[in-house]
Amino acid sequence: MGRFRDSSSHEMPAISTASLPDIIFMLLFFFMISTSMKEVDYRVGIRPPEATELVSLEKKSLVRFIYVGTPVQKYRSQYGTESRIQLDDAFAEVSQIENYVVAERSAMPESDQDLMTVSLKIDKECKMGIVTDIKQALRRAYALKINYSAIPRANSQF
Amino acid sequence: MSKKKRKVPEINSSSTADIAFLLLIFFLVTTTMAVNKGLARRLPPPVPADQKTEDLKVKERNVFVVLINSDNQLLVQNEYMDISKLKTKAKEFIVNNDDDPNMPEKSVVNIDYFGNVMVTKDHVISLQNDRGTSYSKYIEVQNELVAAYNELRNDLARTKWGVSYEELDESKQNAVQKYFPQKISEAEPKNYGGNK
């Protein structure tokens, strides 16, 4: 039968950490590929509606966002609790959308201008009135490709 | 002058892990996982200001009217309806299997892969909403209508080729699209009374 060794005389070998950087780099690359940069700081709270027939937006450079929702706590005293529009990093009115879209489009390379998509990120509690106004403004600006942002429904019926 | 072979000292690499961690944390903080997804739609081009709004002549049987009021209730073809039935109803309308005179008319269209087929190519689904309709209801209805088309296309692809619509190549997809053209019209906004 074996004999017990005297454990006190035996030192634990140090675990080699040489491969630690590799592991971390692997994680890093995973996150770099699977995530995307934040577009803006949200000034409005948006809980997207749920849907099942979703398509993903392909090219980031062709997409411009319009956010609609109630202002976050910080801005409530100034802007109230009605649904507001946010373009880039600032609150905006419906009348500004047309100019914004035209300006953004003319900044794009000419070959991409027809492919511009406007993604509407709208809170699900919003009323259609403001959405209709935005849609009309987009039509006037000839930004006809739109995308109603939504999240996949968890318990789909299929 | 004797040249001694000097050993190049090894660079201490124990801090690479820390550098990588730093980068990792930076990316974790500044990026978001959420992929942008949504319902892709196309708006109709704007109506020129000088043009009189004359109603396009669309036969009544070709139009599938969906109204949503400010209380988020649905009126489909003049009937009150629950949203769960909307998709089936829309599918029946688009296909018009029995050539029902109240459903859209069919006409012969030549499509690649299918030959001459009877298709309800003039049908229109007209979606109208009130200013007080909630956005979530509107998206729900849009979703059901798009789902109706997607299911029809999928069924067709499965019976014809045995694979789903997404797996088809582009020319076949186009043929299926021609078979079931997606025609959801979002009417010019109207205010149907009630509060603004």
Coordinates of C-alpha atoms in Angstrom, one line a residue:
Chain A
M1 CA 0.0 0.0 0.0
G2 CA 1.1 3.5 -0.7
R3 CA 2.6 5.7 1.9
F4 CA 1.4 9.1 2.8
R5 CA 3.8 11.9 1.9
D6 CA 4.6 14.6 4.2
S7 CA 2.6 17.4 2.7
S8 CA 4.3 20.2 4.5
S9 CA 7.6 19.7 2.7
H10 CA 5.9 19.8 -0.7
E11 CA 5.3 23.2 -2.3
M12 CA 2.5 23.8 -4.8
P13 CA 3.8 24.6 -8.2
A14 CA 2.7 28.0 -9.4
I15 CA 0.1 27.9 -12.1
S16 CA 1.4 29.3 -15.3
T17 CA -0.4 32.5 -16.4
A18 CA 1.3 32.7 -19.7
S19 CA -1.9 31.9 -21.6
L20 CA -4.0 34.3 -19.6
P21 CA -3.5 37.1 -22.2
D22 CA -4.6 34.8 -25.0
I23 CA -7.8 33.9 -23.2
I24 CA -8.6 37.6 -22.5
F25 CA -7.8 38.5 -26.1
M26 CA -10.2 35.8 -27.2
L27 CA -12.9 37.3 -25.1
L28 CA -12.0 40.8 -26.3
F29 CA -12.4 39.7 -30.0
F30 CA -15.7 38.0 -29.2
F31 CA -17.1 41.2 -27.8
M32 CA -15.7 43.4 -30.5
I33 CA -17.4 41.3 -33.2
S34 CA -20.7 40.5 -31.5
T35 CA -21.5 44.0 -30.2
S36 CA -22.0 47.4 -31.7
M37 CA -21.1 50.9 -30.5
K38 CA -23.8 52.9 -28.9
E39 CA -25.2 55.4 -31.4
V40 CA -26.1 58.2 -29.1
D41 CA -27.0 59.0 -25.5
Y42 CA -30.7 58.4 -25.2
R43 CA -32.6 61.4 -24.0
V44 CA -35.9 59.7 -24.4
G45 CA -36.8 56.4 -22.9
I46 CA -37.6 53.7 -25.4
R47 CA -39.2 50.3 -24.8
P48 CA -39.5 48.9 -28.3
P49 CA -42.6 47.0 -29.3
E50 CA -42.5 43.3 -29.9
A51 CA -42.9 41.6 -33.3
T52 CA -42.1 38.3 -35.0
E53 CA -41.4 39.2 -38.7
L54 CA -38.2 41.0 -38.1
V55 CA -35.4 41.7 -40.5
S56 CA -32.0 43.0 -39.4
L57 CA -30.6 46.3 -40.6
E58 CA -27.6 45.4 -42.7
K59 CA -25.3 48.3 -43.3
K60 CA -24.7 50.6 -40.4
S61 CA -23.5 53.4 -42.6
L62 CA -26.8 53.5 -44.5
V63 CA -29.0 53.8 -41.5
R64 CA -30.1 56.9 -39.7
F65 CA -32.1 56.8 -36.5
I66 CA -35.1 58.8 -35.2
Y67 CA -36.0 58.2 -31.6
V68 CA -39.4 58.9 -30.1
G69 CA -40.4 58.5 -26.5
T70 CA -40.9 60.3 -23.2
P71 CA -37.9 62.3 -22.0
V72 CA -35.8 60.6 -19.4
Q73 CA -36.0 61.8 -15.8
K74 CA -33.1 64.3 -16.2
Y75 CA -34.9 66.3 -18.9
R76 CA -38.5 66.0 -17.6
S77 CA -38.5 69.3 -15.8
Q78 CA -37.5 71.0 -19.0
Y79 CA -39.3 69.0 -21.6
G80 CA -42.3 67.5 -19.8
T81 CA -43.6 64.0 -20.2
E82 CA -45.2 64.1 -23.6
S83 CA -43.6 62.0 -26.3
R84 CA -40.7 63.8 -27.9
I85 CA -38.4 63.3 -30.9
Q86 CA -34.7 62.9 -30.6
L87 CA -32.4 63.4 -33.6
D88 CA -28.7 62.5 -32.9
D89 CA -28.0 64.0 -29.5
A90 CA -30.7 66.6 -29.2
F91 CA -34.5 67.0 -28.9
A92 CA -36.1 68.0 -32.1
E93 CA -39.5 69.0 -33.6
V94 CA -41.3 67.3 -36.4
S95 CA -40.4 70.3 -38.7
Q96 CA -36.7 69.6 -38.3
I97 CA -36.9 66.0 -39.5
E98 CA -37.1 66.9 -43.2
N99 CA -33.9 69.1 -43.0
Y100 CA -32.1 66.5 -40.9
V101 CA -32.8 63.7 -43.4
V102 CA -31.9 65.8 -46.4
A103 CA -28.7 66.9 -44.8
E104 CA -27.7 63.4 -43.7
R105 CA -28.4 62.1 -47.2
S106 CA -26.4 64.7 -49.0
A107 CA -23.5 63.8 -46.7
M108 CA -23.5 60.3 -47.9
P109 CA -21.6 59.1 -51.0
E110 CA -23.8 59.5 -54.1
S111 CA -24.0 55.8 -54.8
D112 CA -25.5 55.2 -51.3
Q113 CA -28.0 57.9 -51.2
D114 CA -30.9 55.8 -52.6
L115 CA -30.2 53.1 -50.1
M116 CA -30.6 55.2 -47.0
T117 CA -32.8 53.6 -44.5
V118 CA -34.4 55.5 -41.6
S119 CA -34.9 53.4 -38.5
L120 CA -37.7 54.6 -36.3
K121 CA -37.1 53.7 -32.7
I122 CA -40.3 54.4 -31.1
D123 CA -41.6 53.7 -27.6
K124 CA -44.5 51.3 -27.6
E125 CA -46.7 53.6 -25.5
C126 CA -46.5 56.4 -28.1
K127 CA -49.6 57.5 -29.9
M128 CA -49.8 57.2 -33.7
G129 CA -50.3 60.9 -34.1
I130 CA -46.7 61.8 -33.7
V131 CA -45.7 58.7 -35.7
T132 CA -47.9 59.8 -38.6
D133 CA -46.4 63.2 -38.5
I134 CA -42.9 61.8 -38.8
K135 CA -44.0 59.5 -41.6
Q136 CA -45.4 62.4 -43.5
A137 CA -42.2 64.4 -43.0
L138 CA -40.1 61.4 -44.2
R139 CA -42.3 61.2 -47.3
R140 CA -41.7 64.8 -48.1
A141 CA -38.0 64.3 -47.6
Y142 CA -38.1 61.3 -50.0
A143 CA -36.8 59.0 -47.3
L144 CA -39.1 56.2 -48.2
K145 CA -37.2 53.2 -46.9
I146 CA -38.0 52.9 -43.2
N147 CA -37.7 50.3 -40.5
Y148 CA -39.9 50.1 -37.4
S149 CA -37.5 49.0 -34.8
A150 CA -38.8 46.2 -32.7
I151 CA -37.5 43.3 -30.6
P152 CA -38.3 39.6 -31.1
R153 CA -41.4 38.3 -29.3
A154 CA -40.4 35.8 -26.7
N155 CA -43.5 33.5 -26.9
S156 CA -44.1 33.4 -30.6
Q157 CA -47.2 31.7 -31.8
F158 CA -45.4 29.5 -34.3
Chain B
M1 CA 38.5 42.3 -28.1
S2 CA 36.5 39.3 -27.4
K3 CA 32.9 39.6 -28.2
K4 CA 30.8 37.8 -25.7
K5 CA 27.6 36.5 -26.8
R6 CA 25.1 38.4 -24.8
K7 CA 21.7 37.1 -24.1
V8 CA 18.9 39.4 -25.1
P9 CA 16.8 39.9 -22.0
E10 CA 13.3 38.6 -22.3
I11 CA 10.6 41.2 -22.2
N12 CA 8.4 40.7 -19.2
S13 CA 4.9 39.9 -20.6
S14 CA 3.1 39.5 -17.4
S15 CA 1.3 42.8 -18.0
T16 CA -0.2 41.9 -21.4
A17 CA -3.1 40.3 -19.6
D18 CA -3.8 43.6 -17.8
I19 CA -3.7 45.5 -21.1
A20 CA -6.0 43.1 -22.7
F21 CA -8.3 43.3 -19.7
L22 CA -8.4 47.1 -20.0
L23 CA -9.3 46.8 -23.7
L24 CA -12.0 44.2 -22.9
I25 CA -13.6 46.4 -20.3
F26 CA -13.5 49.4 -22.6
F27 CA -15.4 47.4 -25.2
L28 CA -17.8 46.0 -22.7
V29 CA -18.8 49.5 -21.6
T30 CA -19.0 51.3 -24.9
T31 CA -20.8 48.7 -26.9
T32 CA -24.3 47.2 -26.8
M33 CA -25.2 43.7 -27.6
A34 CA -28.6 44.5 -29.1
V35 CA -28.7 44.0 -32.9
N36 CA -30.9 46.4 -34.7
K37 CA -33.9 44.6 -36.0
G38 CA -37.3 45.8 -37.2
L39 CA -40.1 45.7 -39.6
A40 CA -39.0 47.0 -43.0
R41 CA -41.6 49.0 -44.8
R42 CA -41.7 51.3 -47.7
L43 CA -43.5 54.6 -47.6
P44 CA -45.5 55.8 -50.7
P45 CA -43.9 58.8 -52.5
P46 CA -45.3 62.2 -51.5
V47 CA -48.3 63.5 -53.3
P48 CA -47.5 66.7 -55.2
A49 CA -49.1 69.7 -53.7
D50 CA -50.9 70.8 -56.8
Q51 CA -52.4 67.4 -57.5
K52 CA -56.0 66.9 -56.5
T53 CA -56.4 63.9 -54.2
E54 CA -58.4 61.8 -56.6
D55 CA -59.1 58.3 -55.3
L56 CA -57.5 55.7 -57.4
K57 CA -60.0 53.4 -58.9
V58 CA -59.6 50.3 -57.0
K59 CA -62.6 47.9 -57.1
E60 CA -64.1 47.5 -53.7
R61 CA -63.6 43.7 -53.8
N62 CA -59.9 44.2 -54.1
V63 CA -59.5 46.2 -51.0
F64 CA -59.0 44.7 -47.5
V65 CA -59.7 47.5 -45.1
V66 CA -58.2 47.4 -41.6
L67 CA -59.1 50.2 -39.3
I68 CA -57.7 50.8 -35.9
N69 CA -59.5 53.3 -33.7
S70 CA -58.1 55.3 -30.8
D71 CA -59.2 52.6 -28.3
N72 CA -57.0 50.1 -30.2
Q73 CA -60.0 48.2 -31.5
L74 CA -59.9 46.6 -35.0
L75 CA -62.4 46.9 -37.7
V76 CA -61.7 44.5 -40.5
Q77 CA -63.9 44.7 -43.6
N78 CA -66.6 46.4 -41.5
E79 CA -66.5 43.7 -38.8
Y80 CA -65.1 44.0 -35.4
M81 CA -62.3 41.5 -35.1
D82 CA -59.8 40.3 -32.6
I83 CA -56.2 40.6 -33.7
S84 CA -55.6 36.8 -33.4
K85 CA -57.9 36.2 -36.3
L86 CA -56.5 38.9 -38.5
K87 CA -53.7 36.8 -40.1
T88 CA -56.0 34.0 -41.2
K89 CA -58.5 36.5 -42.6
A90 CA -55.8 38.3 -44.5
K91 CA -54.4 35.1 -45.9
E92 CA -57.9 34.0 -47.1
F93 CA -58.2 37.4 -48.7
I94 CA -54.9 37.3 -50.5
V95 CA -55.3 33.7 -51.8
N96 CA -59.0 33.7 -52.6
N97 CA -59.1 30.0 -53.2
D98 CA -62.7 29.7 -54.2
D99 CA -62.8 32.7 -56.5
D100 CA -65.3 34.3 -54.2
P101 CA -66.9 37.4 -55.9
N102 CA -66.4 39.3 -52.7
M103 CA -62.7 38.6 -52.6
P104 CA -60.0 40.1 -54.9
E105 CA -60.2 39.2 -58.6
K106 CA -57.7 36.9 -60.1
S107 CA -55.9 37.4 -63.3
V108 CA -53.5 35.3 -65.3
V109 CA -49.9 36.2 -64.8
N110 CA -46.9 34.5 -66.3
I111 CA -44.3 33.8 -63.6
D112 CA -41.0 32.0 -64.0
Y113 CA -41.0 28.5 -62.6
F114 CA -44.8 28.6 -62.2
G115 CA -46.0 29.3 -65.8
N116 CA -49.4 30.9 -66.2
V117 CA -51.1 31.1 -62.8
M118 CA -54.1 32.9 -61.4
V119 CA -52.9 35.5 -59.0
T120 CA -54.8 38.2 -57.1
K121 CA -52.4 40.8 -58.3
D122 CA -54.6 43.8 -57.8
H123 CA -55.4 43.3 -54.2
V124 CA -54.5 46.0 -51.7
I125 CA -54.5 45.8 -47.9
S126 CA -55.4 49.2 -46.6
L127 CA -54.3 50.0 -43.1
Q128 CA -55.8 53.1 -41.5
N129 CA -55.3 54.3 -38.0
D130 CA -56.4 57.1 -35.7
R131 CA -54.0 59.6 -34.2
G132 CA -54.8 58.2 -30.8
T133 CA -54.0 54.6 -31.7
S134 CA -51.1 53.3 -29.7
Y135 CA -47.9 52.5 -31.5
S136 CA -47.6 49.0 -30.1
K137 CA -51.0 48.1 -31.5
Y138 CA -50.1 49.5 -34.9
I139 CA -46.9 47.4 -35.0
E140 CA -48.8 44.4 -33.9
V141 CA -51.2 44.8 -36.8
Q142 CA -48.4 45.5 -39.3
N143 CA -46.7 42.4 -37.9
E144 CA -49.7 40.2 -38.5
L145 CA -50.1 41.4 -42.0
V146 CA -46.5 40.8 -42.9
A147 CA -46.7 37.4 -41.2
A148 CA -49.7 36.6 -43.5
Y149 CA -47.5 37.3 -46.5
N150 CA -44.5 35.5 -45.2
E151 CA -46.5 32.4 -44.3
L152 CA -48.1 32.3 -47.8
R153 CA -44.7 32.6 -49.4
N154 CA -43.2 30.0 -47.2
D155 CA -46.1 27.6 -47.9
L156 CA -45.7 28.1 -51.6
A157 CA -41.9 27.6 -51.5
R158 CA -42.4 24.4 -49.5
T159 CA -44.9 22.9 -51.8
K160 CA -42.9 23.8 -54.9
W161 CA -39.3 23.2 -53.8
G162 CA -39.6 21.7 -50.4
V163 CA -37.5 24.4 -48.7
S164 CA -38.5 27.6 -46.9
Y165 CA -38.7 30.9 -48.7
E166 CA -35.5 32.2 -47.1
E167 CA -33.4 29.3 -48.4
L168 CA -34.4 29.9 -52.0
D169 CA -32.0 31.6 -54.4
E170 CA -32.8 35.1 -55.6
S171 CA -34.6 34.4 -58.8
K172 CA -36.9 31.9 -57.1
Q173 CA -37.6 34.3 -54.3
N174 CA -38.5 36.9 -56.9
A175 CA -40.9 34.5 -58.5
V176 CA -42.6 33.8 -55.2
Q177 CA -42.7 37.5 -54.5
K178 CA -44.5 37.9 -57.8
Y179 CA -46.9 35.2 -56.9
F180 CA -47.7 36.9 -53.6
P181 CA -46.9 40.6 -54.0
Q182 CA -46.9 42.4 -50.7
K183 CA -49.3 45.3 -51.0
I184 CA -49.9 47.0 -47.7
S185 CA -51.0 50.6 -48.2
E186 CA -50.8 53.1 -45.4
A187 CA -53.5 55.5 -46.2
E188 CA -53.1 59.3 -46.1
P189 CA -53.6 60.3 -42.5
K190 CA -57.1 61.2 -41.5
N191 CA -58.5 62.3 -38.2
Y192 CA -61.5 60.1 -37.4
G193 CA -62.8 62.4 -34.7
G194 CA -62.2 61.6 -31.1
N195 CA -59.5 63.4 -29.2
K196 CA -56.4 64.5 -31.1

